[in-house]
Short mmCIF file of C-alpha atoms in Angstrom, two decimals:
data_model
loop_
_atom_site.label_atom_id
_atom_site.label_comp_id
_atom_site.label_asym_id
_atom_site.label_seq_id
_atom_site.Cartn_x
_atom_site.Cartn_y
_atom_site.Cartn_z
CA UNK A 193 97.33 43.00 -117.16
CA UNK A 194 98.99 40.63 -114.75
CA UNK A 195 102.05 38.83 -116.06
CA UNK A 196 100.55 35.57 -114.76
CA UNK A 197 97.34 36.06 -116.71
CA UNK A 198 98.96 36.78 -120.06
CA UNK A 199 100.24 33.19 -120.75
CA UNK A 200 96.82 31.79 -119.90
CA UNK A 201 95.18 34.12 -122.41
CA UNK A 202 97.67 33.11 -125.11
CA UNK A 203 96.95 29.42 -124.50
CA UNK A 204 93.20 30.06 -124.56
CA UNK A 205 93.49 31.97 -127.84
CA UNK A 206 95.50 29.14 -129.40
CA UNK A 207 92.95 26.56 -128.33
CA UNK A 208 90.09 28.61 -129.73
CA UNK A 209 91.93 29.16 -133.00
CA UNK A 210 92.66 25.44 -133.42
CA UNK A 211 89.06 24.44 -132.64
CA UNK A 212 87.77 24.29 -136.23
CA UNK A 213 90.74 22.21 -137.37
CA UNK A 214 90.29 19.76 -134.53
CA UNK A 215 86.57 19.54 -135.22
CA UNK A 216 87.24 18.78 -138.90
CA UNK A 217 89.60 15.93 -137.92
CA UNK A 218 87.02 14.58 -135.49
CA UNK A 219 84.29 14.81 -138.13
CA UNK A 220 86.48 12.90 -140.59
CA UNK A 221 87.27 10.22 -138.01
CA UNK A 222 83.62 9.86 -137.11
CA UNK A 223 82.56 9.61 -140.75
CA UNK A 224 85.29 7.05 -141.45
CA UNK A 225 84.19 5.06 -138.40
CA UNK A 226 80.57 5.02 -139.57
CA UNK A 227 81.71 3.71 -142.97
CA UNK A 228 83.66 0.99 -141.15
CA UNK A 229 80.58 -0.07 -139.17
CA UNK A 230 78.45 -0.18 -142.33
CA UNK A 231 81.08 -2.33 -144.07
CA UNK A 232 81.15 -4.74 -141.14
CA UNK A 233 77.34 -4.98 -141.17
CA UNK A 234 77.44 -5.72 -144.91
CA UNK A 235 79.58 -8.80 -144.16
CA UNK A 236 76.47 -10.33 -142.53
CA UNK A 237 78.06 -11.31 -139.20
CA UNK A 238 76.40 -13.65 -136.66
CA UNK A 239 73.25 -12.29 -135.00
CA UNK A 240 74.83 -11.17 -131.68
CA UNK A 241 77.58 -9.28 -133.51
CA UNK A 242 75.10 -7.79 -135.98
CA UNK A 243 72.93 -6.53 -133.12
CA UNK A 244 75.88 -4.79 -131.46
CA UNK A 245 77.05 -3.30 -134.77
CA UNK A 246 73.58 -1.94 -135.54
CA UNK A 247 73.45 -0.32 -132.10
CA UNK A 248 76.91 1.17 -132.63
CA UNK A 249 75.85 2.51 -136.03
CA UNK A 250 72.69 4.04 -134.61
CA UNK A 251 74.64 5.66 -131.77
CA UNK A 252 77.40 6.93 -134.07
CA UNK A 253 74.92 8.46 -136.51
CA UNK A 254 73.02 10.14 -133.69
CA UNK A 255 76.21 11.61 -132.22
CA UNK A 256 77.38 12.73 -135.66
CA UNK A 257 74.11 14.59 -136.10
CA UNK A 258 74.54 16.23 -132.71
CA UNK A 259 78.14 17.18 -133.45
CA UNK A 260 79.36 15.07 -130.54
CA UNK A 261 82.32 13.55 -132.36
CA UNK A 262 84.00 12.16 -129.25
CA UNK A 263 80.85 10.21 -128.43
CA UNK A 264 80.62 9.10 -132.05
CA UNK A 265 84.10 7.68 -131.70
CA UNK A 266 83.04 5.86 -128.53
CA UNK A 267 80.43 4.05 -130.64
CA UNK A 268 83.04 3.31 -133.32
CA UNK A 269 85.38 1.88 -130.67
CA UNK A 270 82.51 -0.33 -129.45
CA UNK A 271 82.14 -1.66 -133.00
CA UNK A 272 85.90 -2.23 -133.24
CA UNK A 273 85.83 -4.25 -130.00
CA UNK A 274 82.88 -6.24 -131.27
CA UNK A 275 84.62 -7.17 -134.52
CA UNK A 276 88.21 -7.29 -133.29
CA UNK A 277 89.14 -4.99 -136.21
CA UNK A 278 90.25 -1.36 -136.43
CA UNK A 279 88.41 1.19 -138.53
#
């Protein structure tokens, strides 16, 4: 095996091994973000804000179901911008 290829294989193996841990963190962040959006909706904000929050919640739930946690977090960030609060 080429000495140049060996470090690349080690890095690839480390990334693969850390995948489940990273996915669990992303799942937790997504789930926390969805709870944040639901809490903001429960505060009964003005209609334009409520509309944007409902869309963000719909998008986040869809992405959670698809396992697309980065896109779920995009929806959560949209909700954060809408409310001016952090999840």
